[in-house]
Short mmCIF file of N, CA, C and O in Angstrom, two decimals:
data_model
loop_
_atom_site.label_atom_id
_atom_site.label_comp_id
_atom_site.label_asym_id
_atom_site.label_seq_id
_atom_site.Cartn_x
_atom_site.Cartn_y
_atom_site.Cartn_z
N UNK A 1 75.04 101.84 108.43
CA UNK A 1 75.25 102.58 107.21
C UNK A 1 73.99 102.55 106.36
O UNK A 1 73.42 103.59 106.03
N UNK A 2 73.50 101.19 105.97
CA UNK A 2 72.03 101.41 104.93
C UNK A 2 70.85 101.13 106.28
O UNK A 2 69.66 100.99 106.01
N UNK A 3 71.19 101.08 107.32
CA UNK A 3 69.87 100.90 108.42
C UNK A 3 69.27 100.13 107.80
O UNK A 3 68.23 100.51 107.25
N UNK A 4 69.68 98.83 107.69
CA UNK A 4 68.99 97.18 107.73
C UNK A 4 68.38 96.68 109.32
O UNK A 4 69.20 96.60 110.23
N UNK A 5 67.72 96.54 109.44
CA UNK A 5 67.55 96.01 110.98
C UNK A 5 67.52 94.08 110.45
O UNK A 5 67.63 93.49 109.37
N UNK A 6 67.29 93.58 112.16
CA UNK A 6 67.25 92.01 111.68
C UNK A 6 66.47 91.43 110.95
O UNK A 6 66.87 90.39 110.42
N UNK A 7 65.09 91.91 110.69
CA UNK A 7 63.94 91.24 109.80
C UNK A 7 64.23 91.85 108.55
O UNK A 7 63.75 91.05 107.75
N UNK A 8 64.78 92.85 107.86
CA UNK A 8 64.80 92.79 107.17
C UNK A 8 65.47 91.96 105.97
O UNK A 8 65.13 91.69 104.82
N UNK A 9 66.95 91.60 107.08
CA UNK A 9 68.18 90.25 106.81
C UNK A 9 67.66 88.92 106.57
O UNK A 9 68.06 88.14 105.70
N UNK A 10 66.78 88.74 107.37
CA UNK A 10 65.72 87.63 107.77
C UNK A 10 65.00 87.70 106.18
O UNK A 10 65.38 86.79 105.44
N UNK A 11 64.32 88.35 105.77
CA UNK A 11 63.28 88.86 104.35
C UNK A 11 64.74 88.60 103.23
O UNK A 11 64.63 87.75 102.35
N UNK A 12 65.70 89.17 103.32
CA UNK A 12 66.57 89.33 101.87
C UNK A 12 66.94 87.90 102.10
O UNK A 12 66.86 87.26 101.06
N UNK A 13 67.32 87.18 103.16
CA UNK A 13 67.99 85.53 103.35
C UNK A 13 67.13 84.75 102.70
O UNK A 13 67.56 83.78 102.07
N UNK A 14 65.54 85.07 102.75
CA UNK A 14 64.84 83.61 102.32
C UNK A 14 64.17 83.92 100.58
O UNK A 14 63.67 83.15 99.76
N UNK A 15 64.40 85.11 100.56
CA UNK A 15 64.25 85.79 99.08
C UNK A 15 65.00 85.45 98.14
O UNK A 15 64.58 85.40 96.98
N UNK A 16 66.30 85.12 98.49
CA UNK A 16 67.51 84.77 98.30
C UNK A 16 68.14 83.40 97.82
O UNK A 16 69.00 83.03 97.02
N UNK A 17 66.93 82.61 99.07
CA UNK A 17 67.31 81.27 99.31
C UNK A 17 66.36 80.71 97.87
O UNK A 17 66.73 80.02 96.92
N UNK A 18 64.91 81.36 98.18
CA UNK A 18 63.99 80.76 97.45
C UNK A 18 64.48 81.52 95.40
O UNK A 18 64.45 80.94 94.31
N UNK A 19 64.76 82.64 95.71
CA UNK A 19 65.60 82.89 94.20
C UNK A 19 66.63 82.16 93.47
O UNK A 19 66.41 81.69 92.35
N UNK A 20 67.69 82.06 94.05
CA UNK A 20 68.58 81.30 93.93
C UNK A 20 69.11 79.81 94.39
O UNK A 20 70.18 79.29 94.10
N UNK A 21 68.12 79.30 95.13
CA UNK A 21 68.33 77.70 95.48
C UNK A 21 69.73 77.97 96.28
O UNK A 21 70.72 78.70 96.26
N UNK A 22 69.00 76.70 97.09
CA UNK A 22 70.77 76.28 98.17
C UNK A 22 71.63 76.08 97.12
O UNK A 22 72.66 76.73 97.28
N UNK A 23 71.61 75.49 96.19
CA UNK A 23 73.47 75.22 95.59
C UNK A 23 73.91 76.15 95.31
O UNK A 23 75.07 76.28 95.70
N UNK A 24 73.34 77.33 94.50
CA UNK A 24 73.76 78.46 94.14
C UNK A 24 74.02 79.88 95.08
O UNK A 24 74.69 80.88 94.82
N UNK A 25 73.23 79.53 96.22
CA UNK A 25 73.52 80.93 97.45
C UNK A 25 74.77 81.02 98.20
O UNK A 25 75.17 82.16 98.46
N UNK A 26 75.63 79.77 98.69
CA UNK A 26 77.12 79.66 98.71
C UNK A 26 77.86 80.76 98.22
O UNK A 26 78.39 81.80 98.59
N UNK A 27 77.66 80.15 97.30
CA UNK A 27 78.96 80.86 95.27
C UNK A 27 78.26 82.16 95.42
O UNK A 27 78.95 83.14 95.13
N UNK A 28 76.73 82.44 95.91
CA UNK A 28 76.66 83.95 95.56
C UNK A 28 76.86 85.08 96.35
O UNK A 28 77.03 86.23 95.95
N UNK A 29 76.83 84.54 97.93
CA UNK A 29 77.35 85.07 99.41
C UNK A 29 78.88 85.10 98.97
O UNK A 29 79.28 86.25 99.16
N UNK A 30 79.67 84.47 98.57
CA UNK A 30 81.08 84.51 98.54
C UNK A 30 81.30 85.70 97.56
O UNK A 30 81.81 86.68 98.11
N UNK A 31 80.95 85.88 95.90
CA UNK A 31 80.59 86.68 95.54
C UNK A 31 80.35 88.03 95.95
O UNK A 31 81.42 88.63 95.89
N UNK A 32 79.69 88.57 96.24
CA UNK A 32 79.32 89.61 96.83
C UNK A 32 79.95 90.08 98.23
O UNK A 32 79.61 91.18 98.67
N UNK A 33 80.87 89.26 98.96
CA UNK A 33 81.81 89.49 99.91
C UNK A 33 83.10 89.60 99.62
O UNK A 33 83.89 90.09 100.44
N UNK A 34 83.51 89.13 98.32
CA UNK A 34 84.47 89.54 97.39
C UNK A 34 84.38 90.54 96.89
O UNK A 34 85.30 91.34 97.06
N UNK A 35 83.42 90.86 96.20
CA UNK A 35 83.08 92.18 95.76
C UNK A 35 83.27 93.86 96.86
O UNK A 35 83.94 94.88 96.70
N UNK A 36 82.28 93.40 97.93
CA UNK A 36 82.53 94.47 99.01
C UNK A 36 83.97 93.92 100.11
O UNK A 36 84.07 94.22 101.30
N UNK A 37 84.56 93.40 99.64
CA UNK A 37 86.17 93.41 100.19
C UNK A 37 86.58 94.62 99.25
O UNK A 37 86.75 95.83 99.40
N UNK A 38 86.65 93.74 98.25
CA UNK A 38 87.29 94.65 96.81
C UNK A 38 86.83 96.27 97.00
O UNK A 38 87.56 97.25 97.13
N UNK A 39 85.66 96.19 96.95
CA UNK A 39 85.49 97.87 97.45
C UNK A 39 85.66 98.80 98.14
O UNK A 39 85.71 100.02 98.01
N UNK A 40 85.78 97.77 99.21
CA UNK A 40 86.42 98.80 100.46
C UNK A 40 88.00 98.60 100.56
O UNK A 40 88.56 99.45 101.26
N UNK A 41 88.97 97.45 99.87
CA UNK A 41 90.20 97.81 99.85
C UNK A 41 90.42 99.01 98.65
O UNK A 41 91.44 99.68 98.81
N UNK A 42 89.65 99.33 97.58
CA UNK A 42 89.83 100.69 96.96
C UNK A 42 89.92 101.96 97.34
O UNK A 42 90.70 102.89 97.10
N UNK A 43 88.73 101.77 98.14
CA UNK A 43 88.57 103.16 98.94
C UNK A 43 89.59 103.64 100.27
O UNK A 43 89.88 104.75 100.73
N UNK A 44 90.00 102.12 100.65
CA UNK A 44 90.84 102.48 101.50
C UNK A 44 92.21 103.24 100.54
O UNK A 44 92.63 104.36 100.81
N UNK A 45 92.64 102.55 99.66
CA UNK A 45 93.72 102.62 99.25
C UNK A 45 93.39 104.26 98.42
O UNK A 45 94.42 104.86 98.11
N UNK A 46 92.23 104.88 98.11
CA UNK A 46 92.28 106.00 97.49
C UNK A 46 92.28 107.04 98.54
O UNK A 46 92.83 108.12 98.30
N UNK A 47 91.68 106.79 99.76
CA UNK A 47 91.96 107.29 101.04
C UNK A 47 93.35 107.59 101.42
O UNK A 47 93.60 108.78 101.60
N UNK A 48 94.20 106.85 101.55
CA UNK A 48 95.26 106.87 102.23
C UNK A 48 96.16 107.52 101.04
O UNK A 48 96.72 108.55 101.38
N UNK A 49 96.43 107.02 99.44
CA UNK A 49 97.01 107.78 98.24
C UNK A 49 96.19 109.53 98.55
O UNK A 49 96.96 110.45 98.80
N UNK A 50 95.00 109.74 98.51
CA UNK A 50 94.99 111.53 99.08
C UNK A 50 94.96 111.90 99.71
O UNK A 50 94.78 113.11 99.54
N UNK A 51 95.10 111.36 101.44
CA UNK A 51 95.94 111.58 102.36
C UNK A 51 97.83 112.25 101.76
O UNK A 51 98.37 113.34 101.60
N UNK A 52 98.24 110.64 101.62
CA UNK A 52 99.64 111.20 100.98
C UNK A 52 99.90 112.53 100.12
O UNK A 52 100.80 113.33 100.36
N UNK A 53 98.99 112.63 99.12
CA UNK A 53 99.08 113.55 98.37
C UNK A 53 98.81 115.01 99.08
O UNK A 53 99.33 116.02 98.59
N UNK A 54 98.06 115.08 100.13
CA UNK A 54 97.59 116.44 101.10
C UNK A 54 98.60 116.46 101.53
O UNK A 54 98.98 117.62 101.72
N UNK A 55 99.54 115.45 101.92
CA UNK A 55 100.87 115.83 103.29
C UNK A 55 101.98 116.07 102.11
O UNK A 55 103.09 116.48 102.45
N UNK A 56 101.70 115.84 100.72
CA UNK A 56 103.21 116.14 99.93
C UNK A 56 102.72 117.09 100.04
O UNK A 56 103.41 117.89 100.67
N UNK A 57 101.28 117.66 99.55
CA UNK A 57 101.19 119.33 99.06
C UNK A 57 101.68 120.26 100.21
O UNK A 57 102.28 121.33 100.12
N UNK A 58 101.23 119.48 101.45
CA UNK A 58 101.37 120.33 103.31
C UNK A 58 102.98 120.70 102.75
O UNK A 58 103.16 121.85 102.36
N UNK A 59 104.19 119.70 102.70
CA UNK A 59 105.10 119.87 102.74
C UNK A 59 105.76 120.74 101.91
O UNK A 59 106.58 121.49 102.45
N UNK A 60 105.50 120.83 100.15
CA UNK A 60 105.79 121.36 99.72
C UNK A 60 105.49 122.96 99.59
O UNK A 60 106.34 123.79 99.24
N UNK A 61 104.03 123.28 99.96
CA UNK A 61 103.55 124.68 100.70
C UNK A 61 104.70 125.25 101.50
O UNK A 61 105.24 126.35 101.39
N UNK A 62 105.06 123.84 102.66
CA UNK A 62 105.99 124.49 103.87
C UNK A 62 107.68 125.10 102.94
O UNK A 62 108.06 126.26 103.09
N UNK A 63 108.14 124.48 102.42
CA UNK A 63 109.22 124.43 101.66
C UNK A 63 109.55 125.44 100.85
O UNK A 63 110.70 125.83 100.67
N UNK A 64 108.14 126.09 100.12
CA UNK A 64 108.09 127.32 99.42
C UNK A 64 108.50 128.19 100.43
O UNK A 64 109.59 128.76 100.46
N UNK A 65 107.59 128.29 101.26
CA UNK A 65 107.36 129.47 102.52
C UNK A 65 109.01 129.60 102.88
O UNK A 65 109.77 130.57 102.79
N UNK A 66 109.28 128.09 103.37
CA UNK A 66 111.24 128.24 103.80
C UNK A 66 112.17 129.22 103.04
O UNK A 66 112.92 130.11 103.43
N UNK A 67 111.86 128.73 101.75
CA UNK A 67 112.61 129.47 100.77
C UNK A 67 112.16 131.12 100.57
O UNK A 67 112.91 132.05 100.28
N UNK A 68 111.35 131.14 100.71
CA UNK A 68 110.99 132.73 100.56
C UNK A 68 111.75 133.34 101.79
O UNK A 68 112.46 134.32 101.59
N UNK A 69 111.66 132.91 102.78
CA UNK A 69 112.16 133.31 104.31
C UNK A 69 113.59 133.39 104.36
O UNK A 69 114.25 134.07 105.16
N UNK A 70 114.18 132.39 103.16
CA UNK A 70 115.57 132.07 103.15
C UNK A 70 116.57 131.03 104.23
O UNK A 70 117.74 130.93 104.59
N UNK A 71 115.42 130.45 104.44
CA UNK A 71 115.95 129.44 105.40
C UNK A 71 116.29 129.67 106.39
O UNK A 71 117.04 128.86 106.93
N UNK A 72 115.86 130.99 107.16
CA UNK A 72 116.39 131.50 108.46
C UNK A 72 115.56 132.01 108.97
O UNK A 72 114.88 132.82 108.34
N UNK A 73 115.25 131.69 110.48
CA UNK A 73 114.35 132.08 110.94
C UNK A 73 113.18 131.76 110.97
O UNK A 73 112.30 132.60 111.16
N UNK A 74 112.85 130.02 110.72
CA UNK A 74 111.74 129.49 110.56
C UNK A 74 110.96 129.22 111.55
O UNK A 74 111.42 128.93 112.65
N UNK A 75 109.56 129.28 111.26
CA UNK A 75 108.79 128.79 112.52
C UNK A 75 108.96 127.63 113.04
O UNK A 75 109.54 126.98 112.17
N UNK A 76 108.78 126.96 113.97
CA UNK A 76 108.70 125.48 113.67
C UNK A 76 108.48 124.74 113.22
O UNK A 76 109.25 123.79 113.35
N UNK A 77 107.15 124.57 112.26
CA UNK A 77 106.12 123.96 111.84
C UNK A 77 106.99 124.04 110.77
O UNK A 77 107.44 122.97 110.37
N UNK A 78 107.47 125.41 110.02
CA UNK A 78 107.65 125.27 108.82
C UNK A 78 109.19 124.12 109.09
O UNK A 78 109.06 122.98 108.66
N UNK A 79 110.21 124.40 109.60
CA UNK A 79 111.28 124.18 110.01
C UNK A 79 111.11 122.17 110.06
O UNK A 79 112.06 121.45 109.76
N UNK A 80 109.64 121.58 110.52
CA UNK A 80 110.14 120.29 110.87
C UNK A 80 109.47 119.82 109.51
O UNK A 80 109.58 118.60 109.48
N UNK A 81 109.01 120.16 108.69
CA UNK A 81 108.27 120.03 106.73
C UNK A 81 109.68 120.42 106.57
O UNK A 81 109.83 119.38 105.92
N UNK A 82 110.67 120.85 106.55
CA UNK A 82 111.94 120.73 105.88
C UNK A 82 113.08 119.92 106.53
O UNK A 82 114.11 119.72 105.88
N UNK A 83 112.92 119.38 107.97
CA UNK A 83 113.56 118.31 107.89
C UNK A 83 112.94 117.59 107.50
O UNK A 83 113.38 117.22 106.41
N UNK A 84 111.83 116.97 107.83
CA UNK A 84 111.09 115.53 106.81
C UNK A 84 111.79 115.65 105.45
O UNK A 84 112.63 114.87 105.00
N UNK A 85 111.34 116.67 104.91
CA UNK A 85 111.96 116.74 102.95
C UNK A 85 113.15 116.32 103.18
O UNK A 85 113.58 115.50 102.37
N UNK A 86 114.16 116.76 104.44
CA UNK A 86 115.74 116.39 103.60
C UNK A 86 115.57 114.68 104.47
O UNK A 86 116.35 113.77 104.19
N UNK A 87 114.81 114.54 105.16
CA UNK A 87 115.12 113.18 105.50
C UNK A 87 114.26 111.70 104.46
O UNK A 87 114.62 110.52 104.46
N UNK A 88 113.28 112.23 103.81
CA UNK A 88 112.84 111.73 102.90
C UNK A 88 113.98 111.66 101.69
O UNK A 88 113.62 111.00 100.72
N UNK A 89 114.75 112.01 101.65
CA UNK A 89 115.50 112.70 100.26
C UNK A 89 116.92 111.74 101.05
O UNK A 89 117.55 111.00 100.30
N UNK A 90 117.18 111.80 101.98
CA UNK A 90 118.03 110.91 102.74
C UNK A 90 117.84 109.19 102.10
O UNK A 90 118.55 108.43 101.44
N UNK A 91 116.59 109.14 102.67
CA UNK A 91 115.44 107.49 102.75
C UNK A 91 115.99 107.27 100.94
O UNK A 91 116.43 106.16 100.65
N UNK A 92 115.93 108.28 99.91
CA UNK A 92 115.84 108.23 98.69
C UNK A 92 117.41 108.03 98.15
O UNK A 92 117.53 107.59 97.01
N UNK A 93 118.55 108.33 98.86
CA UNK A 93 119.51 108.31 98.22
C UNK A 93 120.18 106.92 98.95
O UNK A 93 121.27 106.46 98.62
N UNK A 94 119.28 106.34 100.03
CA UNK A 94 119.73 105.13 100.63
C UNK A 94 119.66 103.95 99.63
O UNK A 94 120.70 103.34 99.35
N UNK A 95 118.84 103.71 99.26
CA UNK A 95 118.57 102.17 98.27
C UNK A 95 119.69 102.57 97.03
O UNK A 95 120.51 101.76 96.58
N UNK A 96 119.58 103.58 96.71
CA UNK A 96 120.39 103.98 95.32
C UNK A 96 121.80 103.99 95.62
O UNK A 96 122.60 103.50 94.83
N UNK A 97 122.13 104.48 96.62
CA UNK A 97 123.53 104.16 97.23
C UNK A 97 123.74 102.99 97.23
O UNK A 97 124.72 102.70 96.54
N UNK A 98 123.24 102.15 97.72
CA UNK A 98 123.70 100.53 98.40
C UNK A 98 123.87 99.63 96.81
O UNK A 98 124.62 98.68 96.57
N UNK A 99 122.91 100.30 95.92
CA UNK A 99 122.40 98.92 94.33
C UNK A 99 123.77 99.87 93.35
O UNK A 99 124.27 99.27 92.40
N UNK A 100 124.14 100.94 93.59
CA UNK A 100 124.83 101.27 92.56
C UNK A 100 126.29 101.43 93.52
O UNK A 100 126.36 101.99 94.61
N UNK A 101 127.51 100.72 92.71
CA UNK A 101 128.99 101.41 93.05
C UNK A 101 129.40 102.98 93.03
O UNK A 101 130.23 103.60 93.69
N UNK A 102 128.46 103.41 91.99
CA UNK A 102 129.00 104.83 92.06
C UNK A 102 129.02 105.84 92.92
O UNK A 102 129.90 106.70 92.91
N UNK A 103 128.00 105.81 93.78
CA UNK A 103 127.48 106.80 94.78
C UNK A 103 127.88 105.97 95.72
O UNK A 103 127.60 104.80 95.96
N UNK A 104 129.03 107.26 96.57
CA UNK A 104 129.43 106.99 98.31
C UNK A 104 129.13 107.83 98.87
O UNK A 104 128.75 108.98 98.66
N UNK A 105 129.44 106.86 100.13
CA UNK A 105 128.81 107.82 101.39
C UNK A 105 129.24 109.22 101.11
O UNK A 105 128.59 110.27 101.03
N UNK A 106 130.32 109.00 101.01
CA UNK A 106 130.81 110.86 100.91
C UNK A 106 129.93 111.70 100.22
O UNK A 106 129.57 112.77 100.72
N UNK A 107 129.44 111.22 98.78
CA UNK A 107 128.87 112.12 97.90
C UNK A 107 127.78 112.29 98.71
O UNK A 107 127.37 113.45 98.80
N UNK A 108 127.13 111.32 99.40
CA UNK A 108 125.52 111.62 100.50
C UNK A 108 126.00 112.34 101.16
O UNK A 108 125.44 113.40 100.89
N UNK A 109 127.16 112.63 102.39
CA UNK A 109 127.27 113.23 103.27
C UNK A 109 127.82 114.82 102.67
O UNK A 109 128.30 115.60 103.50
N UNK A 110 127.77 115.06 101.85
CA UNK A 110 128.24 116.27 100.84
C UNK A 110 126.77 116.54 100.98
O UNK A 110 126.45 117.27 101.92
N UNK A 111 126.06 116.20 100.41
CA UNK A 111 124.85 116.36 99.69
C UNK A 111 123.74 116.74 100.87
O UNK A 111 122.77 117.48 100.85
N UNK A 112 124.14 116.17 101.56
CA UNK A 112 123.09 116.18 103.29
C UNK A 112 123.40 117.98 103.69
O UNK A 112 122.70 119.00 103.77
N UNK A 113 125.06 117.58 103.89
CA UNK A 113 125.91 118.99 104.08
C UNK A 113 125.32 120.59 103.82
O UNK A 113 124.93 121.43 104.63
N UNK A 114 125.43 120.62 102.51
CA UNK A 114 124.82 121.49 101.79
C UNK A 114 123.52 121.82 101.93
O UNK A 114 123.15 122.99 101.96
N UNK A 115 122.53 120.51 102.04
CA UNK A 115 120.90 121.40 102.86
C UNK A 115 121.31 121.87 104.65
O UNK A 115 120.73 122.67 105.38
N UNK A 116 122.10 121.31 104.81
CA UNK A 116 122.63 121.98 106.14
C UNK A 116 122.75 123.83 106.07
O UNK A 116 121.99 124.57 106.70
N UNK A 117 123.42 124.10 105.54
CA UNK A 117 123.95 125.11 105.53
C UNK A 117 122.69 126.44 105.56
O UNK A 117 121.72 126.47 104.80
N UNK A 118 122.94 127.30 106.45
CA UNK A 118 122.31 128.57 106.71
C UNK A 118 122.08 129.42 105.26
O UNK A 118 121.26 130.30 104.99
N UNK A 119 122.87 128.96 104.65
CA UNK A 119 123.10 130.27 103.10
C UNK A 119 121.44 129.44 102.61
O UNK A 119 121.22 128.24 102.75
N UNK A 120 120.24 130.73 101.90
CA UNK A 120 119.32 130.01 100.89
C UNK A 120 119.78 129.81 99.76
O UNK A 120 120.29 130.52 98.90
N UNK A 121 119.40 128.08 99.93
CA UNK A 121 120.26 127.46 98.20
C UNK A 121 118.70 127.10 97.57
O UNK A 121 118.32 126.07 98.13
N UNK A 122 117.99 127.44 96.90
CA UNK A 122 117.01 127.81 96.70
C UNK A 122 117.34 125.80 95.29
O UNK A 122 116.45 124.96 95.13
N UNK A 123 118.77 125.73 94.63
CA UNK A 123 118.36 124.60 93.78
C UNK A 123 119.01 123.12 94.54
O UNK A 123 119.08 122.00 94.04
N UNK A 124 119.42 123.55 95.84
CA UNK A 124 118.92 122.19 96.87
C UNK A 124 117.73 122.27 96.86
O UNK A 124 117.18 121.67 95.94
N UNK A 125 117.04 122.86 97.63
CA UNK A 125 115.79 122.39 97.64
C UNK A 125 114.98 122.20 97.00
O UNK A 125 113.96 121.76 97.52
N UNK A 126 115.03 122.47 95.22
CA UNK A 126 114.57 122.09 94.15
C UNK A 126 114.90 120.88 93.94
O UNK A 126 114.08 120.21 93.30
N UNK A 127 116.15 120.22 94.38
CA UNK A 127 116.81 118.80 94.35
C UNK A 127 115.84 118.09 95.41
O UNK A 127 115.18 117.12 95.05
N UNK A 128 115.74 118.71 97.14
CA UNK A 128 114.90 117.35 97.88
C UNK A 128 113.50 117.23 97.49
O UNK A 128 112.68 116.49 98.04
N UNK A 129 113.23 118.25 96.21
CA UNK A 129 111.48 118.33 96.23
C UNK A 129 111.52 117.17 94.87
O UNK A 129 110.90 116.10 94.77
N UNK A 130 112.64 117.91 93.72
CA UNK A 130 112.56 116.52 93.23
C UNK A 130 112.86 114.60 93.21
O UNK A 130 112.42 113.78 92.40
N UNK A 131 113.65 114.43 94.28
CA UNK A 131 114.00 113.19 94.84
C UNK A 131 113.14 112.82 95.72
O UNK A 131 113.02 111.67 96.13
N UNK A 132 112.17 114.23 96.22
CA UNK A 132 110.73 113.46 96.84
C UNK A 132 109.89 112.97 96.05
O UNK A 132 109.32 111.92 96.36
N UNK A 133 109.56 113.80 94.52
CA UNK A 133 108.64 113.23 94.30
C UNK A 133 109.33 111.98 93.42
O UNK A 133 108.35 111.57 92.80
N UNK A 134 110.58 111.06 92.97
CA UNK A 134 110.47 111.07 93.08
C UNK A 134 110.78 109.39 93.22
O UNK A 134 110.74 108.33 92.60
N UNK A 135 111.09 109.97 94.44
CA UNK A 135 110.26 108.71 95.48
C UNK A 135 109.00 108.08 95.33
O UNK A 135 108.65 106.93 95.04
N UNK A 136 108.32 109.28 95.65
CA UNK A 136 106.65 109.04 95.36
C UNK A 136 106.67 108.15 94.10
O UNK A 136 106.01 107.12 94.25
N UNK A 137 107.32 108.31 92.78
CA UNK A 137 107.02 107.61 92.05
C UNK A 137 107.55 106.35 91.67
O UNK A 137 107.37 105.56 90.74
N UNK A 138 108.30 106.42 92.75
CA UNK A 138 109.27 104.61 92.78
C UNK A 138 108.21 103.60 93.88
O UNK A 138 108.21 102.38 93.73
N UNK A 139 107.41 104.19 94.87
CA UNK A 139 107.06 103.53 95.45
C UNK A 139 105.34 103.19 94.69
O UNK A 139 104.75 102.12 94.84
N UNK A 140 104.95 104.03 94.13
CA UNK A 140 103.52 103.51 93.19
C UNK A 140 103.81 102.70 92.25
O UNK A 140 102.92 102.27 91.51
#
């Protein structure tokens, strides 16, 4: 990545050594390996959060398109971005089911039902887009 070769490692080690003395080069190697941990678990983690965010937008793109089409007659592609949504939206009414008495299975299996159905219900799927996101915002 910065094209260090070995002498140059060799040159920053004794630059290093003779700057900062042995007691202090320990504490300052640890330092600076803390630091570039820390940096690259950010980037990972901002990586993978706009990843997520490209595959909500993928999905929700697909979901529009469904609805315009009326839910019939979908390509595939679009067709498996709307099972994910109702199965994400599934994943979402699971924890909330189990922590609260009020919601039973029935009301889920009603609720599943209804994105089932061939007719375009244009405010289901305003319902799995909002219980996706949000999800999204129970799990950040």
């Amino acid at each position: 990545m910065f094209d260090i070769g070995f002498w140059e490692l060799i040159l920053i080690s004794v630059v290093a050594l003779v700057v900062l003395g042995p007691e202090r080069l320990p504490h300052a190697i640890r330092s600076v390996a803390k630091f570039v941990a820390a940096a690259k678990g950010m980037a990972n983690s901002v990586k993978d959060e706009l990843a997520h965010e490209l595959k909500v937008q993928e999905l929700q793109e697909h979901l529009r398109k469904a609805e315009q089409l009326g839910m019939k007659n979908l390509s595939p592609e679009l067709q498996e971005s709307v099972d994910q949504l109702k199965q994400a939206a599934q994943e979402v009414q699971r924890p909330y089911a189990s922590a609260t008495d009020t919601v039973t299975k029935s009301d889920a299996s009603i609720g599943s039902s209804t994105l089932d159905s061939d007719e375009p219900q244009p405010s289901s799927i305003k319902m799995v887009e909002s219980e996706v996101k949000a999800a999204k915002h129970h799990t950040d």
